[in-house]
Tab-separated table of C-alpha atoms in Angstrom:
chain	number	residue	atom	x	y	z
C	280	UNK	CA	4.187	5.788	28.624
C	281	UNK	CA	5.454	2.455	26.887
C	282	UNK	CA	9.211	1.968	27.979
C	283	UNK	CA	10.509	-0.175	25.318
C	284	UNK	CA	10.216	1.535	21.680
C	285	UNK	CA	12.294	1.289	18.675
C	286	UNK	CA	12.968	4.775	17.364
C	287	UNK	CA	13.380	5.400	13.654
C	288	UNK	CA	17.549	6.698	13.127
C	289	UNK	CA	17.736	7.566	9.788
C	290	UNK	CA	18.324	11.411	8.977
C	291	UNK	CA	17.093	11.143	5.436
C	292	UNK	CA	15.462	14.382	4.030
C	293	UNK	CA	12.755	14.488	1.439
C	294	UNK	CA	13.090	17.805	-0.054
C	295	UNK	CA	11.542	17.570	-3.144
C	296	UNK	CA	9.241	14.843	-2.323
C	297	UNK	CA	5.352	14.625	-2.130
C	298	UNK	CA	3.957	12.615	0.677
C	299	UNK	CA	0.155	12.097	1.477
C	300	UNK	CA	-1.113	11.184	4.969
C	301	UNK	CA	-4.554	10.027	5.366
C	302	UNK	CA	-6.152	10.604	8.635
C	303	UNK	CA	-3.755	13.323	9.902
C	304	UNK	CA	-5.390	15.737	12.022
C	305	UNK	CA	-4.381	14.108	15.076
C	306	UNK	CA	-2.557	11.223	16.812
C	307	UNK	CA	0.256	9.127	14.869
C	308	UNK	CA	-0.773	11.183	12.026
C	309	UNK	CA	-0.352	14.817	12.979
C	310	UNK	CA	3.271	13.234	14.389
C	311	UNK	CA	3.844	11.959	11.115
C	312	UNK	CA	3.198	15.125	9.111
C	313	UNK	CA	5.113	16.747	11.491
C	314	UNK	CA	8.391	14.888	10.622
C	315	UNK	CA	7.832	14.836	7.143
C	316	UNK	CA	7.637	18.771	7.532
C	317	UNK	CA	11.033	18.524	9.431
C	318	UNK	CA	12.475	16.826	6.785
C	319	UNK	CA	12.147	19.333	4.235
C	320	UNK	CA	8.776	17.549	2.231
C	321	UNK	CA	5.484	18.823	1.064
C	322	UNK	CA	3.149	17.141	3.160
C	323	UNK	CA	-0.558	16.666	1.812
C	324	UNK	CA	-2.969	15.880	5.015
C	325	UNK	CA	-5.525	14.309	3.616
C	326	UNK	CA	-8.357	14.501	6.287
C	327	UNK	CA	-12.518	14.472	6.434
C	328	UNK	CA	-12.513	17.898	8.812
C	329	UNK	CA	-10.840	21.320	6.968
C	330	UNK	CA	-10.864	22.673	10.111
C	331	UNK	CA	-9.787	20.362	12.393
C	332	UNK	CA	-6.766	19.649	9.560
C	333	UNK	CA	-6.177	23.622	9.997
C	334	UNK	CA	-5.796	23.898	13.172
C	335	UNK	CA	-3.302	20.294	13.236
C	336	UNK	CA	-1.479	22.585	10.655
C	337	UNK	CA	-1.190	25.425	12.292
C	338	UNK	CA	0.102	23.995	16.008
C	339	UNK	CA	2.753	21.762	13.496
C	340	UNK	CA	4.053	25.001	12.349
C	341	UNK	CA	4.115	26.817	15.397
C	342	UNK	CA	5.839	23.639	17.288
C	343	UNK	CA	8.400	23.856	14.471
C	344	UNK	CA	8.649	27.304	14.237
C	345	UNK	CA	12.678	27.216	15.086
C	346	UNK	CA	13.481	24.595	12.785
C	347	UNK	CA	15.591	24.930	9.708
C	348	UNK	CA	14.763	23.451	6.348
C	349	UNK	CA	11.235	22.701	7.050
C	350	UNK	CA	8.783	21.932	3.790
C	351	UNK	CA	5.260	22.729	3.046
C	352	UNK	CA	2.111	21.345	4.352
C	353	UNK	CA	-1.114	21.598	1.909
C	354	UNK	CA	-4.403	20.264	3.106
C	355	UNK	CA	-7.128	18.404	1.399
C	356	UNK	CA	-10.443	17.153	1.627
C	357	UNK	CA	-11.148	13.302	1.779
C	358	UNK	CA	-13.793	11.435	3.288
C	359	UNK	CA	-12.652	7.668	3.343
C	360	UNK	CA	-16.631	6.455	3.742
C	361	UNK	CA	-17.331	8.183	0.739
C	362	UNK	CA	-16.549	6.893	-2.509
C	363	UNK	CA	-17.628	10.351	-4.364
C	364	UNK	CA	-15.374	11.652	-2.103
C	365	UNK	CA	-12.426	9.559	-2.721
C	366	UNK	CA	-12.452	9.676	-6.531
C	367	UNK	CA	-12.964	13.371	-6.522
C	368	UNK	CA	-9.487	14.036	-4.299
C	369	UNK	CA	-7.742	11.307	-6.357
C	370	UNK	CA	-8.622	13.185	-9.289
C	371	UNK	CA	-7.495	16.513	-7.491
C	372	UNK	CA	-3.956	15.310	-6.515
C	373	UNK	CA	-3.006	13.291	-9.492
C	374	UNK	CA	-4.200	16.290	-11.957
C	375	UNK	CA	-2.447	19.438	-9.544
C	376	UNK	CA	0.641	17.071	-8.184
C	377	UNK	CA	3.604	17.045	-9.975
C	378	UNK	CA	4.541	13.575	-7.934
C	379	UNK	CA	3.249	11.993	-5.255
C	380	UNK	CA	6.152	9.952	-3.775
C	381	UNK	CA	4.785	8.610	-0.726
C	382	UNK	CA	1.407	7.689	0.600
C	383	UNK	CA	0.449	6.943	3.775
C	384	UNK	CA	-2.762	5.489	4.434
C	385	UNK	CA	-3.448	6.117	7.930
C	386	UNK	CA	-6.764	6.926	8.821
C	387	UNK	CA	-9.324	5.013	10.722
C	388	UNK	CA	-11.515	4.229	13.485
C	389	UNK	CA	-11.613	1.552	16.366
C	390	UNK	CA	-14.441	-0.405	18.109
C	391	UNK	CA	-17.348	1.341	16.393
C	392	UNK	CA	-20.403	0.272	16.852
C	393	UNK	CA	-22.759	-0.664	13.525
C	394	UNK	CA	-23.239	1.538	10.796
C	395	UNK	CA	-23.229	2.042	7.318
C	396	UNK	CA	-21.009	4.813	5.071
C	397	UNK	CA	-23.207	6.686	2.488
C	398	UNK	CA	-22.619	3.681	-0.195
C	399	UNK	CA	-23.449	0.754	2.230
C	400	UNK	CA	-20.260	-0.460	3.152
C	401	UNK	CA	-20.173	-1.289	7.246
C	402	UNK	CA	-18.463	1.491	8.764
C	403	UNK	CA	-15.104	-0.182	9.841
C	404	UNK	CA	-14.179	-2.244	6.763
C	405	UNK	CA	-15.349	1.005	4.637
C	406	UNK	CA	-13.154	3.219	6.332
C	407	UNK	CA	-10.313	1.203	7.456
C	408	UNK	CA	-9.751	-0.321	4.231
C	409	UNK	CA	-12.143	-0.109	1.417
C	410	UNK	CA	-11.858	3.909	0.941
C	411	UNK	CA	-7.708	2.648	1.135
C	412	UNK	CA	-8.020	0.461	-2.031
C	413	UNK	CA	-9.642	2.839	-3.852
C	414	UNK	CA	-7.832	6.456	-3.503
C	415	UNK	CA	-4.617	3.981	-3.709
C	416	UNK	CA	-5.328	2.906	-7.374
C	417	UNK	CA	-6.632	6.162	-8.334
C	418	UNK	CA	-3.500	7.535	-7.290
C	419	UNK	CA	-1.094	4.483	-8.138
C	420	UNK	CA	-0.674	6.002	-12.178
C	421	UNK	CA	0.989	9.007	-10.662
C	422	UNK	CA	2.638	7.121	-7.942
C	423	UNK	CA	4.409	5.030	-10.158
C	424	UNK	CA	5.220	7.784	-12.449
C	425	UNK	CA	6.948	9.597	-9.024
C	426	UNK	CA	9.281	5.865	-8.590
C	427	UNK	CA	11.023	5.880	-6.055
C	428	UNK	CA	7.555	5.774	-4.390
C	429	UNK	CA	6.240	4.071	-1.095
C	430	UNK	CA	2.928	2.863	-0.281
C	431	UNK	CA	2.028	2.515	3.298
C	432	UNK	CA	-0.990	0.824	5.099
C	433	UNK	CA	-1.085	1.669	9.178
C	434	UNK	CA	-2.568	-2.113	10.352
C	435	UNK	CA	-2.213	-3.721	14.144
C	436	UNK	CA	-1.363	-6.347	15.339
C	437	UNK	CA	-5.006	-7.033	16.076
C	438	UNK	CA	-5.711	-8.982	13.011
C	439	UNK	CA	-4.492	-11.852	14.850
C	440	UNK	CA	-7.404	-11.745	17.090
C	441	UNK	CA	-9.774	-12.545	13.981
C	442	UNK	CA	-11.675	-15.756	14.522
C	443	UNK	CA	-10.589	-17.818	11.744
C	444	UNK	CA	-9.084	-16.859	8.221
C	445	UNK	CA	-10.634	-13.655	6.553
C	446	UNK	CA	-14.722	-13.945	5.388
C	447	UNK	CA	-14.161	-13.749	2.062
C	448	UNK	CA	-18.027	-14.499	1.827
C	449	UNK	CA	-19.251	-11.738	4.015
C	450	UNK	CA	-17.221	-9.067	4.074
C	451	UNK	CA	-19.622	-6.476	4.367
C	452	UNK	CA	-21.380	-7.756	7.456
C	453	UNK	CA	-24.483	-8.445	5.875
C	454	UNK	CA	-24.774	-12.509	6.482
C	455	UNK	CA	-23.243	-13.002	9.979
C	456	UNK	CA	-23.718	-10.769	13.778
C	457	UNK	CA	-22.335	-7.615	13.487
C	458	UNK	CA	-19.227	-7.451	16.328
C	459	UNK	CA	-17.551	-4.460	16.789
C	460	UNK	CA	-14.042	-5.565	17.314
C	461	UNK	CA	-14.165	-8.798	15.087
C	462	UNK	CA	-14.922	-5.661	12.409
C	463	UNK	CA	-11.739	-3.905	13.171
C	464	UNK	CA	-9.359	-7.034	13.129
C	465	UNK	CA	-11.031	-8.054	9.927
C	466	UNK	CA	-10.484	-4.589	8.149
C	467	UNK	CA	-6.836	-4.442	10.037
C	468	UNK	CA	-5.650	-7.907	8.104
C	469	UNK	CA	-7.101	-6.501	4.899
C	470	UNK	CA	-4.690	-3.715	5.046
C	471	UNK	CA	-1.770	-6.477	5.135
C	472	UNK	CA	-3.672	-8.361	2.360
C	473	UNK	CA	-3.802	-5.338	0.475
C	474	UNK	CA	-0.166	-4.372	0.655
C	475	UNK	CA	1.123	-7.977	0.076
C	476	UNK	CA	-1.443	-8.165	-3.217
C	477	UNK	CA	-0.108	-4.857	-4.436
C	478	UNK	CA	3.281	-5.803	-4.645
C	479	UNK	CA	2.751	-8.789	-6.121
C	480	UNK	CA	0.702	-7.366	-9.009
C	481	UNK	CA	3.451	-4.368	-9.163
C	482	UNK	CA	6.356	-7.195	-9.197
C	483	UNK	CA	4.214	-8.920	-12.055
C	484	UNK	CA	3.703	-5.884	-14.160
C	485	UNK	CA	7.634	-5.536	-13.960
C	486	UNK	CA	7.372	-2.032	-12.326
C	487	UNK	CA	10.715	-1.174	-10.085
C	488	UNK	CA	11.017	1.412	-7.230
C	489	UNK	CA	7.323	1.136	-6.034
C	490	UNK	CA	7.057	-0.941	-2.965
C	491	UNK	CA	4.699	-2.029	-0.584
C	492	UNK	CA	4.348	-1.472	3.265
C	493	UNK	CA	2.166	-2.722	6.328
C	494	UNK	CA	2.765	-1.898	10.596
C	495	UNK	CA	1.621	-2.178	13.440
C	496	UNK	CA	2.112	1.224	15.183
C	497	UNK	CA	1.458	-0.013	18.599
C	498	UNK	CA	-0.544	0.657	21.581
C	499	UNK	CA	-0.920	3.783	21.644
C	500	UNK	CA	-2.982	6.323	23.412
C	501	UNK	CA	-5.040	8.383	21.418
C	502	UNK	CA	-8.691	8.992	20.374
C	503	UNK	CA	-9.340	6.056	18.620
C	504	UNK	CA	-9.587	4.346	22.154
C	505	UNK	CA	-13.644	6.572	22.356
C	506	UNK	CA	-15.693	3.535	21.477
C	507	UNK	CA	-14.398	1.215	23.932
C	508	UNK	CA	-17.286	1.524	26.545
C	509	UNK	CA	-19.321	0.119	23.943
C	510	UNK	CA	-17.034	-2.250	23.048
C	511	UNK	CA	-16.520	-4.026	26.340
C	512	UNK	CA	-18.314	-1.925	29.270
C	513	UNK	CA	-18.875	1.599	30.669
C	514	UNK	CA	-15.856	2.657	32.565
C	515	UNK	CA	-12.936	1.059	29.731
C	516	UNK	CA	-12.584	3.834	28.004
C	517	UNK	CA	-11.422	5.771	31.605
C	518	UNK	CA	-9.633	2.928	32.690
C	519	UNK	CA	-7.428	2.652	29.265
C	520	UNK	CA	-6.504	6.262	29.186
C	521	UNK	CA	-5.876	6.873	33.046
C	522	UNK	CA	-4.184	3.601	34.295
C	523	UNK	CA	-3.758	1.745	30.698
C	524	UNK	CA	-2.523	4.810	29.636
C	525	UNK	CA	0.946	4.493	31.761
C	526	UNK	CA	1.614	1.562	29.670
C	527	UNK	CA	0.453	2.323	26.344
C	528	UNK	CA	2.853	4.066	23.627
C	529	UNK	CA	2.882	7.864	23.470
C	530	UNK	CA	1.790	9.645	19.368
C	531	UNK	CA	5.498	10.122	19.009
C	532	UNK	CA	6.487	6.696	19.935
C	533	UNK	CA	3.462	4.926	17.711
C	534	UNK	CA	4.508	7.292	14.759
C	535	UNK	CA	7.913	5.216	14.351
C	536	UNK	CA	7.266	2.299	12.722
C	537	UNK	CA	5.818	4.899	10.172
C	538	UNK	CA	8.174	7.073	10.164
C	539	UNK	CA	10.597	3.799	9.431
C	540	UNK	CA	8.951	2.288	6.151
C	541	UNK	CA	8.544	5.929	4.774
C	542	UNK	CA	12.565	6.666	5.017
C	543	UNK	CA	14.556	3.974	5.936
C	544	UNK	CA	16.996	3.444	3.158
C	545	UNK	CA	17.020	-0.264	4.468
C	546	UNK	CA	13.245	-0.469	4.285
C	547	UNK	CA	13.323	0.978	0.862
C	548	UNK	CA	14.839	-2.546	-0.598
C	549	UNK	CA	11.653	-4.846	0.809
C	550	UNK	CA	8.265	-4.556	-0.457
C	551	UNK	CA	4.868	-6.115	0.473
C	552	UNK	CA	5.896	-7.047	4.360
C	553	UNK	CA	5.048	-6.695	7.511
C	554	UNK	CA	7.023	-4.565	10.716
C	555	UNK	CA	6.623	-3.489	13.694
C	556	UNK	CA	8.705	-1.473	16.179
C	557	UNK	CA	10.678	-0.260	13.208
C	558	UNK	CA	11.715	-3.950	11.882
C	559	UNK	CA	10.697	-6.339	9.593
C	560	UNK	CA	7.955	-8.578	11.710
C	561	UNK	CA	6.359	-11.797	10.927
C	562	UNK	CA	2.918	-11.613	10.514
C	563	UNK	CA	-0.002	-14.049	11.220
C	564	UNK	CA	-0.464	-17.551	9.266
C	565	UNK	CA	-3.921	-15.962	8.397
C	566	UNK	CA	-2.355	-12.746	6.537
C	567	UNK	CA	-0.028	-14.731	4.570
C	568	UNK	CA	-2.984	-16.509	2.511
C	569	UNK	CA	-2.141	-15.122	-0.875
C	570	UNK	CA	-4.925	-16.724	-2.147
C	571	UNK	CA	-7.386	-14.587	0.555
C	572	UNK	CA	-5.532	-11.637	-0.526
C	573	UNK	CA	-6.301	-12.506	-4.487
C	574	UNK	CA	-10.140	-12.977	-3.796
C	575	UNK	CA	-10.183	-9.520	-1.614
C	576	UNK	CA	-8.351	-7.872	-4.406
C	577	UNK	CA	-11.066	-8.986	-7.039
C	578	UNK	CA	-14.240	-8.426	-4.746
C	579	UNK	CA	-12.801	-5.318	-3.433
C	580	UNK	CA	-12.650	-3.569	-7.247
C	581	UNK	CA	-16.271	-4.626	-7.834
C	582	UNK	CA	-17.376	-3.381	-4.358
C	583	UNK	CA	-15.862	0.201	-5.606
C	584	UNK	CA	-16.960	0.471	-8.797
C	585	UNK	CA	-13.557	0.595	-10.909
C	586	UNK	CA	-14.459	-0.030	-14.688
C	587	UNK	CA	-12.894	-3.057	-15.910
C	588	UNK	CA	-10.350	-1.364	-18.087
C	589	UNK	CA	-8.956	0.432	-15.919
C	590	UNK	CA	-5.225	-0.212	-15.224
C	591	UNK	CA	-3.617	1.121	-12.377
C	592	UNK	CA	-0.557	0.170	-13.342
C	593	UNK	CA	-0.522	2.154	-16.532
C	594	UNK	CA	1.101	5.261	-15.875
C	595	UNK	CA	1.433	6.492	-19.604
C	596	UNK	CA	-0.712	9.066	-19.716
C	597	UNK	CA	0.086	10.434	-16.395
């Protein structure tokens, strides 16, 4: 277990607030929901598997069963590799939600090898970022509606192992190798690219009290460490979780940083940065091209299929 963690300190509640948390059936994400739930908010988990959400649900409330002032959880179905998928739960939540006031988009996968999600996207930058973009600006209308509202992208530090700046180019792995890891550092810096574009366009559509978030958890020890046999060579995956593990952060400890943009009343006044162990960080020289993160922006809303009118940042008939 990693010995030196920040731990998020602030006791703020969020009774009466929405939060969504992609991805949260298990690891950094089941922790998350859980302190939401201790702080008195009505947490949407947002995951692919009903059941395996259900039973995440269930062992939340039963681990909190003694607690005082707990909220609600609701569950939902979202599969991130499907853009049918996406728009149909975006359409859900902003029609049945009175407010969504935070939105955590955690969910994704590590090392996997090649494949493609049902619209053609390879499966990494699909799923790690591309199903992101769009259920965020399908939801931003209400979002912005629900100011004071958070948006929050769970990156790594990993996206400064990318060779070179981001492939604007060939972002869908079509033109170059396939690599399994270069994949997951590539779709890791487009979550900061994301989150630093957002806030600019926010700031320049003079909308207040909606900002912008990207981490780096950590190390941690959980599930998304399966496809690193593959990744490097039979026997890593045993040797990460059994001696690896000892140094590696715990759910609870990689949920902070989280935790931290979500509530921290400090964090609230920043938008469109980076942190990591529950500060603000400095990120790479490569995910501080705004220009990169323009171009992403633009080929990203093609690659999804968003009509041309439509604003995001219109939240008038909301």
């Amino acid at each position: 277990m990693w010995l030196f963690h920040a731990m998020c300190n602030s006791n703020r509640r969020l009774d009466g607030k929405t939060v969504i948390v992609t991805g949260s059936n298990a690891g950094i994400g089941k922790v998350t929901v859980e302190d939401f739930y201790k702080r008195g908010a009505r947490v949407i988990m947002a995951c692919r598997s009903k059941s395996k959400a259900e039973e995440a649900r269930d062992d939340i409330k039963k681990t909190c069963q003694n607690s005082t002032q707990t909220g609600e959880i609701v569950i939902v179905e979202l599969d991130l590799t499907s853009i049918q998928s996406i728009n149909e739960c975006a359409k859900k939540l902003v029609a049945e939600e009175e407010q969504i006031n935070i939105l955590v988009n955690n969910a994704g996968i590590m090392f996997a090898p090649e494949g493609r999600t049902e619209d053609g996207f390879e499966m990494q930058f699909g799923s790690n970022y591309l199903g992101h973009f769009l259920f965020t600006l399908r939801l931003l209308p209400k979002i912005i509606k629900s100011a004071p509202a958070r948006i929050l992208n769970v990156s790594s530090v990993a996206h400064n192992f990318l060779w070179g700046n981001l492939a604007i180019d060939d972002l869908n792995w079509e033109k170059r190798k396939y690599n399994e890891k270069q994949s997951y550092y590539q779709s890791k810096l487009c979550n900061i690219l994301f989150a630093r574009e957002l806030a600019r366009r926010l700031k320049d559509a003079k909308i207040d009290g909606v900002t912008t978030y990207s981490l780096h958890p950590g190390v941690i020890n959980t599930e998304l460490l399966k496809h690193f046999d593959s990744a490097y060579f039979r026997g890593m995956h045993w040797l990460f979780t059994r001696i690896g593990g000892l140094f590696f952060k715990s759910p609870l400890q990689g949920a902070q940083t989280t935790i931290y943009c979500a509530v921290d009343e400090n964090a609230g006044k920043e938008s469109g940065q980076y942190y990591a162990e529950c500060a603000l960080k400095c990120s790479s020289a490569k995910a501080n091209r705004m220009g990169d993160a323009k171009a992403l922006w633009d080929i990203t809303w093609k690659m999804v299929g968003l009509p041309s009118d439509y604003d995001p940042f219109d939240a008038s008939e909301i």
